[in-house]
Coordinates of C-alpha atoms and ligand atoms in Angstrom, one line a residue:
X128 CA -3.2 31.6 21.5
X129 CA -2.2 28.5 19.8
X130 CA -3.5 29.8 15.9
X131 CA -1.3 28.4 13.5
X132 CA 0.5 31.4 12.1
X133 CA -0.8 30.9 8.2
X134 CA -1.3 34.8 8.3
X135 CA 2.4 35.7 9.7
X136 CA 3.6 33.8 6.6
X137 CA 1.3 35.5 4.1
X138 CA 3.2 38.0 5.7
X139 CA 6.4 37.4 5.3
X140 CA 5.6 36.3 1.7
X141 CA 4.6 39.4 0.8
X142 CA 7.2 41.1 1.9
X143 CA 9.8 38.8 0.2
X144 CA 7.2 39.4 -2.5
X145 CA 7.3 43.3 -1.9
X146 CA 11.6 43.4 -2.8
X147 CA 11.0 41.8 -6.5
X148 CA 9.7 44.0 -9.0
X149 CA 5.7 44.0 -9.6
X150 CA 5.4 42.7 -13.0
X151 CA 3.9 39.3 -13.9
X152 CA 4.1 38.0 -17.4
X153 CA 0.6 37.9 -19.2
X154 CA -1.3 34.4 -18.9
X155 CA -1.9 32.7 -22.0
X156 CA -4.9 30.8 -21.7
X157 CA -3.6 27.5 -24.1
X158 CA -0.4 27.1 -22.5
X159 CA -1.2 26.5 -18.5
X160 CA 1.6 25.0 -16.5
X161 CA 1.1 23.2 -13.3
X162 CA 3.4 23.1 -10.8
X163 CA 3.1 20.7 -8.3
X164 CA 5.4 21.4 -4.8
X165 CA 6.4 17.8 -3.9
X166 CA 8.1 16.4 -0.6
X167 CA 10.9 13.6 -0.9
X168 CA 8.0 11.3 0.2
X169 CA 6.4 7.8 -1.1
X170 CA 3.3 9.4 -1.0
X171 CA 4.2 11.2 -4.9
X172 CA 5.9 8.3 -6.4
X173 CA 3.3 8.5 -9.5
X174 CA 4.1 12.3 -10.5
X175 CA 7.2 10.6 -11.4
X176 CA 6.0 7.7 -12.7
X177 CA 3.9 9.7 -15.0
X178 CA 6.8 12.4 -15.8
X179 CA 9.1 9.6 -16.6
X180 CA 6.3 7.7 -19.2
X181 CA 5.8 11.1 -20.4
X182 CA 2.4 10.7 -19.7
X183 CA 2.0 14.2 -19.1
X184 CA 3.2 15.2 -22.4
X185 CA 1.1 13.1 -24.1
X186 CA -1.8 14.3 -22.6
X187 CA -1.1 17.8 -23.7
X188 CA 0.1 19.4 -20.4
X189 CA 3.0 21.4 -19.3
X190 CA 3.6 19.9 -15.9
X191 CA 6.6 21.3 -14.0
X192 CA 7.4 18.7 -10.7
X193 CA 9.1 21.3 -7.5
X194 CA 10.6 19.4 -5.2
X195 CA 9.9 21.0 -1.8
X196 CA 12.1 19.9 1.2
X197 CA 9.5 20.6 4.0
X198 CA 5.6 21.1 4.3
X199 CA 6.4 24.7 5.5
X200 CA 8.5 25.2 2.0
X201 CA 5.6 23.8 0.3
X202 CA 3.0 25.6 1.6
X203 CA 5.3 29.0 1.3
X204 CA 5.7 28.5 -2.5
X205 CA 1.6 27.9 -2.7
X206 CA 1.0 31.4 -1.2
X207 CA 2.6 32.9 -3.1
X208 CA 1.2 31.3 -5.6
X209 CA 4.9 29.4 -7.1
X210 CA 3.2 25.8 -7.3
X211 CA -0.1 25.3 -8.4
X212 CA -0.6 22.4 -6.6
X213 CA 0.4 19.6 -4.4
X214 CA 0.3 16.1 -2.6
X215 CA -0.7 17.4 1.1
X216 CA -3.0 16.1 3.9
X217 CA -6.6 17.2 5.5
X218 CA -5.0 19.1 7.6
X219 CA -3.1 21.4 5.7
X220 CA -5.9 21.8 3.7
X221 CA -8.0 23.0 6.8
X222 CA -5.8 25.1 8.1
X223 CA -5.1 26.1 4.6
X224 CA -9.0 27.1 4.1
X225 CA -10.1 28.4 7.6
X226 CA -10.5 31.8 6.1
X227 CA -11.2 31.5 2.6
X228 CA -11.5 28.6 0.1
X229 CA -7.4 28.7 -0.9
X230 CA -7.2 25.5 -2.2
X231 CA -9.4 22.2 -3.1
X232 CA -9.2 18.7 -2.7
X233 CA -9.4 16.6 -6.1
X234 CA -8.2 13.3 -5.3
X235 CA -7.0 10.9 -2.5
X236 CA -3.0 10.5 -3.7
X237 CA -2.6 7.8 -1.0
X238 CA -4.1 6.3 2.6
X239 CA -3.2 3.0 5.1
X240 CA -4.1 0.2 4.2
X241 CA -4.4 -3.0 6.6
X242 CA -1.1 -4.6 5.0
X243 CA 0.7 -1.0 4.5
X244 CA 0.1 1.7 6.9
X245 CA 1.3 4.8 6.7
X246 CA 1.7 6.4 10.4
X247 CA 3.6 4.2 13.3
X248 CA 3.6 4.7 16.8
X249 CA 7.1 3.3 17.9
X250 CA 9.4 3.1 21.5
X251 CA 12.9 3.3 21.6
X252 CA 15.1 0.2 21.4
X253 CA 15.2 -1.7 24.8
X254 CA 12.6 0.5 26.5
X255 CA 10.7 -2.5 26.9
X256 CA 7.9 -0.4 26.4
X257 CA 4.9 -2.8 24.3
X258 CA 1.4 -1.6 25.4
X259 CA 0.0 1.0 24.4
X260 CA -0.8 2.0 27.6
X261 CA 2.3 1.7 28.7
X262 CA 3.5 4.1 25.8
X263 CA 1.0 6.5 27.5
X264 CA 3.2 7.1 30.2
X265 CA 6.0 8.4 28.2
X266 CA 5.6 11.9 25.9
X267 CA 4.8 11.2 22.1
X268 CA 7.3 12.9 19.9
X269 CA 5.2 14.3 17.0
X270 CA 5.6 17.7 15.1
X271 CA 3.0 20.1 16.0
X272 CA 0.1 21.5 14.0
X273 CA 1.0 18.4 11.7
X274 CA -1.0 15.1 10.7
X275 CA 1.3 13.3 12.9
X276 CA 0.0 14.8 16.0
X277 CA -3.2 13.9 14.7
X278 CA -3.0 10.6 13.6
X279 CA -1.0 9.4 16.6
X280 CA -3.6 10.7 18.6
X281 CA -6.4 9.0 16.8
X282 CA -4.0 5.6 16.8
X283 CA -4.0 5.8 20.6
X284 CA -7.5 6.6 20.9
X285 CA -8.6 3.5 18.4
X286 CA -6.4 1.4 20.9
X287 CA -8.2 2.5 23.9
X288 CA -6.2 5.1 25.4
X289 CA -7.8 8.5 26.7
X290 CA -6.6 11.1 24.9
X291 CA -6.8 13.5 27.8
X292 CA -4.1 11.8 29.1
X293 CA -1.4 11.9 26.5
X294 CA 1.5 14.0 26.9
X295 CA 3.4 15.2 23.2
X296 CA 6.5 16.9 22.5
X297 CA 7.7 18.2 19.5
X298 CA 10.5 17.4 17.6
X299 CA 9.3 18.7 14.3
X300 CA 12.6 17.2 12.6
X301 CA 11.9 13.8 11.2
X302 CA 15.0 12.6 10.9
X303 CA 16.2 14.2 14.3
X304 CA 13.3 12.5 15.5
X305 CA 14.0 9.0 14.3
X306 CA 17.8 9.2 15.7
X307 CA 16.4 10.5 19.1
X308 CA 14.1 7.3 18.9
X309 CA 16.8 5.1 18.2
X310 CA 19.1 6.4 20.8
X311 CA 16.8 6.4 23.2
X312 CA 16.4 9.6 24.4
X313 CA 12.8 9.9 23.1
X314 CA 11.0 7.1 24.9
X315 CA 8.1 6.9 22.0
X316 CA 7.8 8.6 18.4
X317 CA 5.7 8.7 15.5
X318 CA 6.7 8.0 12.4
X319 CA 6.2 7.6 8.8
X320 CA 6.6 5.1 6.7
X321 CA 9.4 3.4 5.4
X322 CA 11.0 5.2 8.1
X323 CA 9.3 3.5 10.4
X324 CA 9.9 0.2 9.4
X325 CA 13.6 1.3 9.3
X326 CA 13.3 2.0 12.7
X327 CA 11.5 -1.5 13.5
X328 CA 14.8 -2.9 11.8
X329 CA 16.9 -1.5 13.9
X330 CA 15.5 -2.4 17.3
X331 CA 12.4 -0.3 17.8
X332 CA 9.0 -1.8 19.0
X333 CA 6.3 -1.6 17.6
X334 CA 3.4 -0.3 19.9
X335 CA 0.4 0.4 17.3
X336 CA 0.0 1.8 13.8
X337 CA -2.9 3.6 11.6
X338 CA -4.0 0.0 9.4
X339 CA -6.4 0.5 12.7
X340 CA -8.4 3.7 11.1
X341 CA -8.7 1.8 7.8
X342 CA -12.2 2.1 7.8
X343 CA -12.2 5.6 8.7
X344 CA -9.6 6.8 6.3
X345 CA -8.2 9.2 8.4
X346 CA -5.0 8.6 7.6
X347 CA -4.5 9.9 3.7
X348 CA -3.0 12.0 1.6
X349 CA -4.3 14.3 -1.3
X350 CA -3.8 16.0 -4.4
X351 CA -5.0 19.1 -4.3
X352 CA -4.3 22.4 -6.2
X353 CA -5.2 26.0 -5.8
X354 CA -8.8 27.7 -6.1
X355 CA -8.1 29.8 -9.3
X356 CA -6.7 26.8 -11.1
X357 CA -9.5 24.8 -10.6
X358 CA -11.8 27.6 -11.8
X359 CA -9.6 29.1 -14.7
X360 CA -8.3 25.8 -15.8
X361 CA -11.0 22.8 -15.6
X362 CA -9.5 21.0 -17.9
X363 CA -5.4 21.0 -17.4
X364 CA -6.7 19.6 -13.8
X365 CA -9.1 16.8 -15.2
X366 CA -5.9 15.7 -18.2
X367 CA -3.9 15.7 -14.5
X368 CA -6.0 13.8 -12.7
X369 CA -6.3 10.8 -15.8
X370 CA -2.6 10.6 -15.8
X371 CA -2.2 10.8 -12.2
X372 CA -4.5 7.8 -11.7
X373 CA -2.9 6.1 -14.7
X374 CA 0.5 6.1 -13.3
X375 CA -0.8 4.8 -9.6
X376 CA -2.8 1.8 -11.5
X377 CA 0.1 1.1 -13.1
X378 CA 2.3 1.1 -10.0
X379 CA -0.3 -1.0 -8.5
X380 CA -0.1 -3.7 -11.3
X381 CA 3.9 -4.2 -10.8
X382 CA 5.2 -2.0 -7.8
X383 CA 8.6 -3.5 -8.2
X384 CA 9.2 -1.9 -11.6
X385 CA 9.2 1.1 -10.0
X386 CA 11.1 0.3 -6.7
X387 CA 14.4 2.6 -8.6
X388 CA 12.6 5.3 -9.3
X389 CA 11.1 5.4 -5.7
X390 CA 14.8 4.9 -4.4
X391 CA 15.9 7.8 -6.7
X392 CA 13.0 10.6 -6.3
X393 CA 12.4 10.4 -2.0
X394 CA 14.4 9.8 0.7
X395 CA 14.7 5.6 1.6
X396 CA 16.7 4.6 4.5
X397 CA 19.1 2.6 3.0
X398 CA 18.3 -0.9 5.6
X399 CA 14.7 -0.8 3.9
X400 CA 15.8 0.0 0.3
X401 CA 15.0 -3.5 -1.1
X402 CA 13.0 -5.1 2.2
X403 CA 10.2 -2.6 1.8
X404 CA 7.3 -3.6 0.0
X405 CA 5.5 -0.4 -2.0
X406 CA 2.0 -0.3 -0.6
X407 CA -0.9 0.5 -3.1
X408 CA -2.3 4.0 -4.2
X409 CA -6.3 4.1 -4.1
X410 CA -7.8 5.2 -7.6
X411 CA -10.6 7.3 -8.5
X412 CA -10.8 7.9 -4.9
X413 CA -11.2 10.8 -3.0
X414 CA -11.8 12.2 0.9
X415 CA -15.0 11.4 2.4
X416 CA -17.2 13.7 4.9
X417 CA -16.5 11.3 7.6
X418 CA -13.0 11.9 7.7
X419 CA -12.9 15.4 6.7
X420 CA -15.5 16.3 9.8
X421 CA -13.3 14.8 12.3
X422 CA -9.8 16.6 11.0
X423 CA -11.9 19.9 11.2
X424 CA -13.1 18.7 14.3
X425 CA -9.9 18.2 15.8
X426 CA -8.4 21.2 14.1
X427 CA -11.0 24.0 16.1
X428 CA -10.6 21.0 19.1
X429 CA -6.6 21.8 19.5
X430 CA -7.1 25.8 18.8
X431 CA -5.0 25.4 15.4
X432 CA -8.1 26.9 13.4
X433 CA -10.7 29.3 14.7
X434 CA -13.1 28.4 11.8
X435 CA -13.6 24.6 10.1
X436 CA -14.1 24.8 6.6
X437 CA -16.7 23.0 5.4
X438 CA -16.6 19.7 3.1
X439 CA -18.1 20.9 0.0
X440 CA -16.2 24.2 -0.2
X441 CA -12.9 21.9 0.4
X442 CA -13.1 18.6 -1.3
X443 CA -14.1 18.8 -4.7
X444 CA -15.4 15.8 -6.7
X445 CA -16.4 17.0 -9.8
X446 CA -12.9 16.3 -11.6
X447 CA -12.7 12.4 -10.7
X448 CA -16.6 12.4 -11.5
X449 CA -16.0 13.1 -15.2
X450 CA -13.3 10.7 -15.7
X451 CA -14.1 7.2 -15.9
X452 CA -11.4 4.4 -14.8
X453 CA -10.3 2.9 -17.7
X454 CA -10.8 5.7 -20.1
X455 CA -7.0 7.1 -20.1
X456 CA -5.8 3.6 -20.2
X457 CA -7.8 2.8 -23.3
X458 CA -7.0 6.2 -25.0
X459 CA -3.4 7.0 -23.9
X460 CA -0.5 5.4 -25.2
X461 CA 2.5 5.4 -23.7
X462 CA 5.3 8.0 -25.6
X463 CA 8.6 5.6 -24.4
X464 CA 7.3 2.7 -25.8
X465 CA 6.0 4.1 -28.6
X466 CA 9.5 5.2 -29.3
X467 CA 10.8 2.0 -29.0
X468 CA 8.0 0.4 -31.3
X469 CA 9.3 3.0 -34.4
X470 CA 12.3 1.6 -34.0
X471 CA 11.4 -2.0 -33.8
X472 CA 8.7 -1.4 -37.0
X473 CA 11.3 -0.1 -39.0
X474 CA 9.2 2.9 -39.9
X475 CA 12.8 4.4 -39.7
X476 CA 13.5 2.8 -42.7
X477 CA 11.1 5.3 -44.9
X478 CA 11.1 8.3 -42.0
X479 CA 13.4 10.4 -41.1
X480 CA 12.6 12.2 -37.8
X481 CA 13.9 15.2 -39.4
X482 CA 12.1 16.9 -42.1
X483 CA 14.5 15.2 -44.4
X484 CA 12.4 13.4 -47.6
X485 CA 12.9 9.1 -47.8
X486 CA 10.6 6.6 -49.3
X487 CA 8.1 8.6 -46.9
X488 CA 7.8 12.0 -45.5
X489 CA 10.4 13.3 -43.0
X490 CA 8.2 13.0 -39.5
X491 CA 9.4 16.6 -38.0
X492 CA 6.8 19.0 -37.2
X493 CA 4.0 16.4 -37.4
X494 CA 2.2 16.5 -34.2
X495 CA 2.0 20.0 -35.3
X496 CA 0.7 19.6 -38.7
X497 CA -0.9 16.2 -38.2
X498 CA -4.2 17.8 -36.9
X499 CA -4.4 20.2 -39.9
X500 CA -3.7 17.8 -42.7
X501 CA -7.2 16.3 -43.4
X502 CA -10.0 18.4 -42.6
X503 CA -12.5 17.0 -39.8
X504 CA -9.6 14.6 -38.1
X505 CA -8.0 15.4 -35.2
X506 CA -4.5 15.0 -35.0
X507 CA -5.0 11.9 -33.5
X508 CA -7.5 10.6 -35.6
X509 CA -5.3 11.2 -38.6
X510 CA -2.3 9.5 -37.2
X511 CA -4.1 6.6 -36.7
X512 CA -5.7 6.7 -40.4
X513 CA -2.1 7.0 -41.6
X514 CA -1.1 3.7 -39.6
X515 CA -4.4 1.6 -40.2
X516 CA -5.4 3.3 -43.8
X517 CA -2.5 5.1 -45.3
X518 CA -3.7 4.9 -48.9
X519 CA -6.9 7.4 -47.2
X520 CA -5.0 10.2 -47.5
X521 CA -1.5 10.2 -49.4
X522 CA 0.5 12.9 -48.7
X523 CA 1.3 15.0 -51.7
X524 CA 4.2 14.1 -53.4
X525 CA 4.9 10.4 -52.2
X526 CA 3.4 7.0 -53.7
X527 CA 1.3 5.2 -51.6
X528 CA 3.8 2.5 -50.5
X529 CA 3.3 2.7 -47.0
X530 CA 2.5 -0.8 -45.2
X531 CA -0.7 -1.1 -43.9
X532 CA -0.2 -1.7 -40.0
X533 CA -3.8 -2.7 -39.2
X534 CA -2.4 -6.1 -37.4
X535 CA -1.1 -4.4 -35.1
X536 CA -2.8 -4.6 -31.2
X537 CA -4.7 -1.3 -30.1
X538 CA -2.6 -0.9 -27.5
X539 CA 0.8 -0.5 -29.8
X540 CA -1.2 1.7 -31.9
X541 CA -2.0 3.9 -28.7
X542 CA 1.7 4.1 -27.8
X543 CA 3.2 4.6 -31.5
X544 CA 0.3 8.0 -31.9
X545 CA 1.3 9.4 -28.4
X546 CA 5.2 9.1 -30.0
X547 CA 4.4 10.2 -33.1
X548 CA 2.5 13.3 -31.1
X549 CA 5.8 14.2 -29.4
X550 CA 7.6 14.7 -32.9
X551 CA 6.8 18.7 -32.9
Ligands
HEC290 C1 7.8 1.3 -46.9 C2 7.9 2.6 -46.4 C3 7.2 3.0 -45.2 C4 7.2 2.4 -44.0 C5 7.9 1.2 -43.5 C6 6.4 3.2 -43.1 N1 5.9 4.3 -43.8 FE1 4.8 5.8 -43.1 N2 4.6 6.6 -44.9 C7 5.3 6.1 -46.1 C8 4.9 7.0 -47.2 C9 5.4 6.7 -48.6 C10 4.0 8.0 -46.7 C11 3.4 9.1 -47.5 C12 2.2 8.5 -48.3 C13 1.0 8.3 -47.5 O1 0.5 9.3 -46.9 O2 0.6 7.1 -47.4 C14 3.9 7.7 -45.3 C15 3.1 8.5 -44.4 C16 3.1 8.3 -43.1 C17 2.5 9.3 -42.2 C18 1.8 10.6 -42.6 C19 2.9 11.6 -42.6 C20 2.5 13.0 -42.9 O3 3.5 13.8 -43.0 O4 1.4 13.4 -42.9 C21 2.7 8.8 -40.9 C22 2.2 9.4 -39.6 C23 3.4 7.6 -41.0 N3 3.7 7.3 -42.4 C24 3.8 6.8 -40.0 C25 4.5 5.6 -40.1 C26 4.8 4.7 -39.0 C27 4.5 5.1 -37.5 C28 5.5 3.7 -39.5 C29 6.0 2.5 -38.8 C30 5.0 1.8 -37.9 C31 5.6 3.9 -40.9 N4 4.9 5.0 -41.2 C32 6.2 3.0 -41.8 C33 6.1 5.0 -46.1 C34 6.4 4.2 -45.1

């Protein structure tokens, strides 16, 4: 019985569970956090992108980013219900949901594309092993029960081996797995990348990659996050989802910008740490039937699941449905840079950020009070009044002396209001 032993780790969860005391503080229903369990890997460079912009601040949400060392970490913490949600693949979400609907797909967080793939099926240095078929012959170090096994199965397959005749071994260790590789104990190996292009650095060949299932996406990654969340808290996920998809647009538009924060938040071999170039992240995208039939498929195939959960109780469209592209990038200034524009507009000369009188009111508190100040505006709205219209409303006990900024482009008006809505 080759089950994947999801239900000897609810297990030992809740016995770990079992030794801390049974209390759980009360849920307030306008403060959700999300916690997302993240691996060291490419794959979540935008949860930092948008943590760093302060995107998710600005948005209104109380985002918590977990760095998880391994998928069995992650997936621990999600049982037991310590992260609310993650960047995963199809196949932890079917194992995942075999039994019951555990968690839900939202969004494709990343996949190959023809330039960038993802998954690489490599042979050691000097093994002067190139074919594919000649790569047959040798056992494929994977890690078991994992989208590796998977994917290098499907790579050979695309390149017209017969699966029935591959032989795997497990080295569930990616690192090990890679030095193994490059010794040359293990004949062939696959690996992710940039790891794999390390590898390719260093002497390893090449024998095929997954930029071959482009057209099937089965190679991808996902956000996804757990059942209750989605149905408790609609909304948190949707605000997630707009700033998730504004940070990978924007990582799209100059990768490079971004290249230090990559090195600084996953784990870069140091040879590729300036050759590598950042592949893009799909947007408004998310897993289709096609490739969630044949994970499923191969999930029952290999005795990992008993039951395949189905597409529609598993992938979830709803949420990227309701936001349109463009509509957070229109809407949602950037907090940094809106710092940076208070300074460089000299509104410091007439505000304090404290609650200190000048020429104007001191700014503290006002993304509290801002939204109570003129009845029938939103906090927003009334910021925005105060920037474009300020002798609309003059605030009770100053002159109305402030300059009109109505010059000033829409987009600098975005990012000043999402500052000005940090100033609690
Ligand atoms: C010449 C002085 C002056 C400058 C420069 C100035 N303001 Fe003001 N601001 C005022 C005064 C005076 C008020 C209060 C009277 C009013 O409501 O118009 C005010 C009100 C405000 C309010 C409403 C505050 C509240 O407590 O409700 C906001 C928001 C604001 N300013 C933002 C800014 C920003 C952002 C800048 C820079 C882009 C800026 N101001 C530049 C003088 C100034």
């Amino acid at each position: 019985m080759r089950k994947f032993h999801l239900s000897l780790l609810l297990i030992m969860v809740l016995l770990v569970g079992a030794l801390v005391p049974a209390y759980a503080a009360p849920q307030t229903q306008d403060a959700v956090k999300l916690r997302m369990g993240l691996l060291p890997i490419l794959d979540v460079l935008p949860f930092y992108v948008a943590e760093q912009a302060g995107y998710f601040e600005a948005a209104g949400l109380d985002v918590e980013l977990i760095p998880v060392s391994s998928a069995l970490e992650r997936d621990q913490l999600l049982i037991a219900g310590e992260i609310d949600g993650m960047l995963n693949d199809l196949i932890s979400t079917g194992i995942f949901n075999q039994d019951e609907t555990l968690i839900q797909i939202v969004a494709m967080a990343r996949k190959a594309y023809a330039d960038s793939p993802q998954f690489r099926i490599l042979a050691a240095p000097r093994s002067n092993i190139t074919l594919p078929s000649e790569a047959a012959q040798h056992e494929i170090a994977i890690s078991e029960n994992s989208v590796i096994k998977y994917i290098a199965q499907r790579i050979m397959e695309d390149a017209g081996v017969n699966t029935a005749d591959l032989q795997f071994r497990a080295e569930p260790s990616i690192p090990v797995r890679f030095q193994l590789l490059m010794e040359g104990t293990l004949k062939v190996a696959c690996l992710p990348d940039p790891l794999a292009q390390a590898a390719i650095e260093g002497g390893a060949i090449l024998i095929a990659d997954d930029s071959a299932l482009v057209e099937t996406e089965f190679s991808q990654s996902v956000l996804s996050f757990r059942t209750p969340i989605i149905e408790d808290h609609p909304e948190a996920v949707a605000a997630f989802l707009s700033v998730w998809m504004q940070a990978a647009a924007e990582i799209n538009a100059d990768p490079d910008a971004y290249r230090d924060l990559w090195l600084e938040k996953t784990i870069v071999p140091d040879s590729v740490k300036d050759s590598y170039v950042l592949p893009p992240f799909p947007t408004y995208e998310i897993t289709d039937s096609v490739a969630w039939e044949d994970t499923v498929e191969w999930l029952v195939a290999e005795g990992i699941v008993d039951n395949a959960a189905t597409y529609a109780d598993s992938v979830n469209p709803t949420f990227l449905a309701n936001i349109a592209p463009g509509d957070m990038t229109m809407n949602m200034g950037n907090p940094v840079n809106g710092e940076a524009l208070f300074v460089a507009n000299a509104c410091s000369a007439c505000h304090a950020l404290t609650d200190e009188a000048g020429a104007g009111p001191g700014l503290a508190g006002l993304a509290v009070r801002a939204g109570e100040t003129v009845e029938g505006l939103s906090a927003e709205e009334y910021l925005r009044q105060s920037m474009l219209e300020p002798g609309a409303y003059v605030v009770e006990g100053y002159a109305n002396i402030m300059t009109v900024y109505s010059m000033m482009p829409e987009n600098d008006l975005n990012d000043l209001i999402a500052y000005l809505l940090t100033l609690e």
